[in-house]
PDB file of C-alpha atoms in Angstrom:
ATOM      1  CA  UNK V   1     186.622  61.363 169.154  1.00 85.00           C
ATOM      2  CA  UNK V   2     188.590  59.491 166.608  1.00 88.00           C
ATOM      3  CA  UNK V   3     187.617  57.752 164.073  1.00 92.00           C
ATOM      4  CA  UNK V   4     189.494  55.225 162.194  1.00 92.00           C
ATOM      5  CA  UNK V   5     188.847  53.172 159.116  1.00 94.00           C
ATOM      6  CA  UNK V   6     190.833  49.938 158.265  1.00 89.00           C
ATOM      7  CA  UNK V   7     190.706  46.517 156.338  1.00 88.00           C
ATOM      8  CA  UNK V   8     191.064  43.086 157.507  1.00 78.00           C
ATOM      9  CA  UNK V   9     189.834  40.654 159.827  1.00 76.00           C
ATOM     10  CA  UNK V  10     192.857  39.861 161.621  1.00 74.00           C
ATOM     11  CA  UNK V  11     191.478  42.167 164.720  1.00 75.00           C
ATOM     12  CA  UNK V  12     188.827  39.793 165.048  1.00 75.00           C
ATOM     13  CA  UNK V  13     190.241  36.688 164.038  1.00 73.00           C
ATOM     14  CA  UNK V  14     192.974  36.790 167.384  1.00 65.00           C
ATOM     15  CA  UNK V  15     195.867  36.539 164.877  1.00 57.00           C
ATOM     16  CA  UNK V  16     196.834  40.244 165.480  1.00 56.00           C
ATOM     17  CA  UNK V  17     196.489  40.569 169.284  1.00 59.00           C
ATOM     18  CA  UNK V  18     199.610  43.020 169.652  1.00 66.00           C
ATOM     19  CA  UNK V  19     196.887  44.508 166.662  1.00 70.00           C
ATOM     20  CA  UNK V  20     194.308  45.377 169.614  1.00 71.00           C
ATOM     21  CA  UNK V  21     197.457  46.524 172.263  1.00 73.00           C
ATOM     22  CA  UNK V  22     198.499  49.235 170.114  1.00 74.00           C
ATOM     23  CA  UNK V  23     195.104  51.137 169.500  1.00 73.00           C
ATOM     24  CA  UNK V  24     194.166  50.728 173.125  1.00 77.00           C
ATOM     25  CA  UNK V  25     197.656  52.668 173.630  1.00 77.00           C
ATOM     26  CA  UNK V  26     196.773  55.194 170.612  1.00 75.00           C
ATOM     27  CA  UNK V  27     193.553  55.987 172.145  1.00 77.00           C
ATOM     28  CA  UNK V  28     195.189  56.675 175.251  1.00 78.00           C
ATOM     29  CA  UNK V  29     197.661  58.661 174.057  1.00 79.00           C
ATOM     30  CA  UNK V  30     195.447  60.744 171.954  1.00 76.00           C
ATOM     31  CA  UNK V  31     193.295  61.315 175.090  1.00 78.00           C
ATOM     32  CA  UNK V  32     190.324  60.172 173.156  1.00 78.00           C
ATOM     33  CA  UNK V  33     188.202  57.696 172.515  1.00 82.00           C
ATOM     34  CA  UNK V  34     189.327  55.568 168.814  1.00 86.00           C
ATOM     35  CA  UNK V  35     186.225  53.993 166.595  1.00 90.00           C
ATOM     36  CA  UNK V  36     187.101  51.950 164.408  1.00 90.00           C
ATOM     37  CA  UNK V  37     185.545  50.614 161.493  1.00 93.00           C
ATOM     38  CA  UNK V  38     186.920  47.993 159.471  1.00 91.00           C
ATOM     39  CA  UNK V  39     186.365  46.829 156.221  1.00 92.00           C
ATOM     40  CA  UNK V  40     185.567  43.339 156.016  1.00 89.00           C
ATOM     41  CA  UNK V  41     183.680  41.081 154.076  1.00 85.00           C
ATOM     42  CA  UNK V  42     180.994  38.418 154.270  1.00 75.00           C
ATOM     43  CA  UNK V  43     181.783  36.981 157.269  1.00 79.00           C
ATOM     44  CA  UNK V  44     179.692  37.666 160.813  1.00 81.00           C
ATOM     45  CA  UNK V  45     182.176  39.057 162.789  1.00 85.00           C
ATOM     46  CA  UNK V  46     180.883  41.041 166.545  1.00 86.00           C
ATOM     47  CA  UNK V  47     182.366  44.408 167.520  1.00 87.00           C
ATOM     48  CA  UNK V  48     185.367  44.779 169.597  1.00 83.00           C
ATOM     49  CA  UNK V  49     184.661  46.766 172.775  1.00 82.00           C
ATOM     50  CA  UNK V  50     187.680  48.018 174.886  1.00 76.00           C
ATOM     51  CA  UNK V  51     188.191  50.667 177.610  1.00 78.00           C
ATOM     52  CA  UNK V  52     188.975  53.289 175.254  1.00 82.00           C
ATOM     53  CA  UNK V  53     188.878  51.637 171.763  1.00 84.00           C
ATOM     54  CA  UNK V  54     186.064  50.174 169.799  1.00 87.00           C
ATOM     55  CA  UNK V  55     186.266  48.086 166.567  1.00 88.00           C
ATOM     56  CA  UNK V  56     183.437  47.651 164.443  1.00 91.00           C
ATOM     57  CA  UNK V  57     183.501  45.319 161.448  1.00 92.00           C
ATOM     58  CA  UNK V  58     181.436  46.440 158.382  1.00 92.00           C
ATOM     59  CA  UNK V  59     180.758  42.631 157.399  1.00 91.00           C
ATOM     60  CA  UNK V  60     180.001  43.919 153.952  1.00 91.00           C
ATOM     61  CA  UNK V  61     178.529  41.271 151.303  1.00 90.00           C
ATOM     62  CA  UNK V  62     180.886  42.958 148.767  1.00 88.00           C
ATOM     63  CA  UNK V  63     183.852  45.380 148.806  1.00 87.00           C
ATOM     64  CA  UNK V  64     181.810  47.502 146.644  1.00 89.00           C
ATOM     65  CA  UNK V  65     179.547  48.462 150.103  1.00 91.00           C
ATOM     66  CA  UNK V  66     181.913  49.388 152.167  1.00 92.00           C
ATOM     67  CA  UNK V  67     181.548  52.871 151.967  1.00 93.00           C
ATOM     68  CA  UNK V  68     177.682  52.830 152.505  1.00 94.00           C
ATOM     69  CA  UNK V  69     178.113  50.518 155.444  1.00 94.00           C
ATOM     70  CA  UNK V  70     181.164  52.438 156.381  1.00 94.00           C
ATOM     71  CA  UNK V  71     178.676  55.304 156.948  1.00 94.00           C
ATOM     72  CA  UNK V  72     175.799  53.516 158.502  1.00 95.00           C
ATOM     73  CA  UNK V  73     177.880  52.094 161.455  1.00 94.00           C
ATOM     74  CA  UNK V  74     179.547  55.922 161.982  1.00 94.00           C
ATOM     75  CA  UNK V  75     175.675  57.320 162.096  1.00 94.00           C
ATOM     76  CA  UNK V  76     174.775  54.471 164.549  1.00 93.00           C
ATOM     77  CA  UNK V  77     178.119  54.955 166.785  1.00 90.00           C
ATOM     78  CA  UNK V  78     177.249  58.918 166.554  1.00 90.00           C
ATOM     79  CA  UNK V  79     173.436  58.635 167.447  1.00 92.00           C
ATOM     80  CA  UNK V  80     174.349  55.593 170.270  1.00 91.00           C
ATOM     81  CA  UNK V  81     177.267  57.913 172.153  1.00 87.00           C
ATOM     82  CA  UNK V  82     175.578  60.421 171.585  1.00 89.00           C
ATOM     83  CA  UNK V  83     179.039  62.262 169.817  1.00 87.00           C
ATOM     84  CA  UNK V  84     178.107  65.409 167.876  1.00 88.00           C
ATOM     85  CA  UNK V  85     181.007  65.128 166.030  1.00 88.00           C
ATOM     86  CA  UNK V  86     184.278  63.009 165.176  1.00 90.00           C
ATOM     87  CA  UNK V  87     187.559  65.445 165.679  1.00 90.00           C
ATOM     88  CA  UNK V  88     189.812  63.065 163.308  1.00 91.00           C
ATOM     89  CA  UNK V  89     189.253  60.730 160.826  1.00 94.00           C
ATOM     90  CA  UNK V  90     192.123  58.333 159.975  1.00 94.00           C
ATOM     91  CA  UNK V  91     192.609  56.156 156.998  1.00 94.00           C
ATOM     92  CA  UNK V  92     194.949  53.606 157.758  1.00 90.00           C
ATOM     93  CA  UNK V  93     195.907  52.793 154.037  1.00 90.00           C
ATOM     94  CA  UNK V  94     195.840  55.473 150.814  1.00 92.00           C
ATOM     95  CA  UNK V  95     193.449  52.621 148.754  1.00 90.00           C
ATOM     96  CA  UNK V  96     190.518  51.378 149.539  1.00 90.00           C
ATOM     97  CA  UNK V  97     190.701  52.883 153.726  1.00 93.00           C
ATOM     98  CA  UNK V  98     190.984  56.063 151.825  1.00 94.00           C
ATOM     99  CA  UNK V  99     188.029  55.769 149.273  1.00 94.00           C
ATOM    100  CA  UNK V 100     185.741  55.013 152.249  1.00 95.00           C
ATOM    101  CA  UNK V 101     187.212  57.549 154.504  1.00 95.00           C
ATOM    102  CA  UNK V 102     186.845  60.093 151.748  1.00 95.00           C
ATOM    103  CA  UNK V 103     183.038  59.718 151.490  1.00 93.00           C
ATOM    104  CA  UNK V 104     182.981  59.575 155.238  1.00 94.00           C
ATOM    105  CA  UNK V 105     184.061  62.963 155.093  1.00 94.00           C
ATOM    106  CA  UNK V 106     181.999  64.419 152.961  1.00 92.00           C
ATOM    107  CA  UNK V 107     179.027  62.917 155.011  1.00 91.00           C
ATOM    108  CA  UNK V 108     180.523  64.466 158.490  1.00 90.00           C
ATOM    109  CA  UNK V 109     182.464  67.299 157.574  1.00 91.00           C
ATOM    110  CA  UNK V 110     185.881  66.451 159.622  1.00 92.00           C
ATOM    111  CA  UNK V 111     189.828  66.119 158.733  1.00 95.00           C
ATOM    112  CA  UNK V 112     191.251  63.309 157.284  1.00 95.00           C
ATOM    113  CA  UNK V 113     194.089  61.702 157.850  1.00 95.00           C
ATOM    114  CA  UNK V 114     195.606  59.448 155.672  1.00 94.00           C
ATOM    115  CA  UNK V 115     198.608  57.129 156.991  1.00 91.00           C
ATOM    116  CA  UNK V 116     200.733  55.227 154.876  1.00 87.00           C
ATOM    117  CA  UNK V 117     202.377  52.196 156.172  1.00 80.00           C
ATOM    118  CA  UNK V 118     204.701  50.556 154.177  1.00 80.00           C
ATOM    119  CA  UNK V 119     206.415  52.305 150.701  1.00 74.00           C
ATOM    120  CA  UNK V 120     203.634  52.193 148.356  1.00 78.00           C
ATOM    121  CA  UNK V 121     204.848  55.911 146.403  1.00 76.00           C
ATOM    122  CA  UNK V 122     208.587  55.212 146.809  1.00 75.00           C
ATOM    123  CA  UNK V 123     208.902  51.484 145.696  1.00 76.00           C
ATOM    124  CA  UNK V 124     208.935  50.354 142.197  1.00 75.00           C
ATOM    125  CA  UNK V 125     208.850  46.932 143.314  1.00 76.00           C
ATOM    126  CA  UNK V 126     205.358  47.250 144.776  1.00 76.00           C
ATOM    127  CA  UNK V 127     204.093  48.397 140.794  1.00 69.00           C
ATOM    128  CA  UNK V 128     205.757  45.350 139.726  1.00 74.00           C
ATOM    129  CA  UNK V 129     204.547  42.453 141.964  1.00 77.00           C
ATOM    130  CA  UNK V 130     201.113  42.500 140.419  1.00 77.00           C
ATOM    131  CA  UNK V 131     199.834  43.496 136.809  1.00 78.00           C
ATOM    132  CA  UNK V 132     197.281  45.872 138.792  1.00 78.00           C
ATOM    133  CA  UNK V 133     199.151  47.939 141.483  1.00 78.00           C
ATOM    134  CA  UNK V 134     200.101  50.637 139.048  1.00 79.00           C
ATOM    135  CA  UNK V 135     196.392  51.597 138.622  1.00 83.00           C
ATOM    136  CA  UNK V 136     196.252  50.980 142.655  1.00 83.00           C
ATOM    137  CA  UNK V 137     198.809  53.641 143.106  1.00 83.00           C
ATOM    138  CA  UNK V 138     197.393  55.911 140.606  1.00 87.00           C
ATOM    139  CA  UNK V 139     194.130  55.791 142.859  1.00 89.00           C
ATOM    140  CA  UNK V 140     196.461  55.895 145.856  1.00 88.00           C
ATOM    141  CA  UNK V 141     197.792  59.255 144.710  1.00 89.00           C
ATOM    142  CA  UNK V 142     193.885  61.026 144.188  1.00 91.00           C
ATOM    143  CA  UNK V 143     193.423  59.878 147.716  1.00 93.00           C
ATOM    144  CA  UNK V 144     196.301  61.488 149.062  1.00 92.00           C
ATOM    145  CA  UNK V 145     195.947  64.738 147.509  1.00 92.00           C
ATOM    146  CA  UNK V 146     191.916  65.101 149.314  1.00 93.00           C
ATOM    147  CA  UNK V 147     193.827  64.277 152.617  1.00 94.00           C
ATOM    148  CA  UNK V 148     194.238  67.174 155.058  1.00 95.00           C
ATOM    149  CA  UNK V 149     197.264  65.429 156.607  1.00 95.00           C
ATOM    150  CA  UNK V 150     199.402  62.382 155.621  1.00 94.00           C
ATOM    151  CA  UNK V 151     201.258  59.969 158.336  1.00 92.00           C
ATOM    152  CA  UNK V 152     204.430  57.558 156.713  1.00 90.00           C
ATOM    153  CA  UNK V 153     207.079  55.509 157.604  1.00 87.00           C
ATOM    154  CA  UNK V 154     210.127  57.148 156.558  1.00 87.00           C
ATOM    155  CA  UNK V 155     211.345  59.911 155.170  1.00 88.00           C
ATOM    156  CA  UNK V 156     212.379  58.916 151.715  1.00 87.00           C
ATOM    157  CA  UNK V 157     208.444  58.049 150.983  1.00 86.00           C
ATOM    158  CA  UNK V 158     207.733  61.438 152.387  1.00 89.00           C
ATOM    159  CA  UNK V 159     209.986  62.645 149.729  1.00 89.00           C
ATOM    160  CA  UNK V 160     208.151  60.942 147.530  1.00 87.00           C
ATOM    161  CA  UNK V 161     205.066  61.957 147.965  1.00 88.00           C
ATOM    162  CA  UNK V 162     205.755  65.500 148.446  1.00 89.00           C
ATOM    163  CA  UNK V 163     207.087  65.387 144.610  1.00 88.00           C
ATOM    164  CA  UNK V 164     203.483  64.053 143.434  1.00 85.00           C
ATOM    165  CA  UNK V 165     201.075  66.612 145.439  1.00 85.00           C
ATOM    166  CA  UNK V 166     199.979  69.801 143.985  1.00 82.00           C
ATOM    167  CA  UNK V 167     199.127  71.482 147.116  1.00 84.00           C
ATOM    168  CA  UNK V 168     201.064  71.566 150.345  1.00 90.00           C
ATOM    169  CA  UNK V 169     199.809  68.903 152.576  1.00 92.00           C
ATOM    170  CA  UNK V 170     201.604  68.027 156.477  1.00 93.00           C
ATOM    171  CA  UNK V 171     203.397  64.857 156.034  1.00 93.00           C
ATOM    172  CA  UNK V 172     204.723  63.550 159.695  1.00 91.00           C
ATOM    173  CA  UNK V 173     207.100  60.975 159.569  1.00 91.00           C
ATOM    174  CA  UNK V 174     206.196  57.901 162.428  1.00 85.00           C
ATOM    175  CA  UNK V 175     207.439  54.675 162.278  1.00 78.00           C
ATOM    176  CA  UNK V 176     205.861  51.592 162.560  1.00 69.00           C
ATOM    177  CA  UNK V 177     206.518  50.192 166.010  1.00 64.00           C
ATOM    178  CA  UNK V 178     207.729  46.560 165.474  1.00 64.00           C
ATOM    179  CA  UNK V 179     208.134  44.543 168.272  1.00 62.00           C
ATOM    180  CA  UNK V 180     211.472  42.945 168.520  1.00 64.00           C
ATOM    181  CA  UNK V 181     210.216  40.245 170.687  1.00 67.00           C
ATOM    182  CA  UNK V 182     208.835  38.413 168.101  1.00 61.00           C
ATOM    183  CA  UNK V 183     212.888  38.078 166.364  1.00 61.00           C
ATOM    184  CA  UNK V 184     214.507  37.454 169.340  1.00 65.00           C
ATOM    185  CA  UNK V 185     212.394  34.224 170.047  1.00 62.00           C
ATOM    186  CA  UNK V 186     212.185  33.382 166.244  1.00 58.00           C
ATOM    187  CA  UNK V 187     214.142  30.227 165.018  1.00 61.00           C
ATOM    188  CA  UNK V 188     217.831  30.971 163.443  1.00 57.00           C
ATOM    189  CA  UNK V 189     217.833  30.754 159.365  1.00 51.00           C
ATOM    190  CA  UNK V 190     220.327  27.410 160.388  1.00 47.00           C
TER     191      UNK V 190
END
């Protein structure tokens, strides 16, 4: 079993419904059934149920819970499907996906992956857009060095990122899918 730990309500909200295609396909893929927990906050949203895919929302009153209701809805899902143990744990950011994961894996004693999706390590414009983000990627960076294996984009953030960890850790290289449906039906800049 997988499990996965994200942020956002999107899933639930039926903004991001090519969101919900591409984990059922992970899942499959992976041979295994994905649980996923994400991080959201004060709002009553119900679980996801698929085939072969699962998404939980923590509904947290306050980011600063996540983690301990993070861990309650893991204990629930393991006691529930009766799952001795998860194989994977994946963080789908290096912030606050990673913070939670990391205490998840203390608790259950499993790998961690943590997947970086866009250049956060490599881009000096991402430090500059807020006054913030350069402490972000500070914590970013003690995240990624706990991880057992790390999933980016491209190759230059791998670079990156290699240069900052003190250990060896497997960086894979996976781009984001993007669906090129969505630009061919999009209106011209005209």
């Amino acid at each position: 079993c997988i499990l996965m730990v994200s942020k956002g309500d999107d899933l639930f909200c039926g903004v991001a419904a090519d969101t919900l295609k591409r984990h059922e396909d992970y899942a499959q893929k992976a041979k295994s059934q994905l649980w996923m927990i994400v991080l959201t906050s004060r709002k009553a949203f119900s679980p996801i149920m698929g085939t072969d895919f699962t998404a939980y929302p923590s509904n947290s009153l306050h980011f600063l819970c996540y983690a301990r209701d993070a861990q309650k809805i893991a204990q629930d899902l393991m006691r529930e499907n009766q799952i001795p143990h998860f194989d994977l744990l994946v963080s789908q950011d290096p912030f606050f996906c990673a913070h939670v994961a990391l205490t998840l894996k203390k608790i259950f004693s499993c790998p961690l992956q943590i997947q970086d999706h866009s250049c956060f390590f490599s881009s000096p414009e991402f430090r500059k857009e807020k006054p913030f983000r350069p402490a972000l990627v500070y914590w970013g960076k003690s995240h990624l060095r706990r991880a057992d294996h790390i999933r980016v984009v491209n190759g230059v953030e791998k670079t990156s990122i290699e240069k900052m960890l003190t250990k060896k850790i497997p960086i894979d290289v996976q781009p984001v899918p993007i669906d090129t449906e969505i630009f061919q039906h999009s209106p011209s800049l005209e």
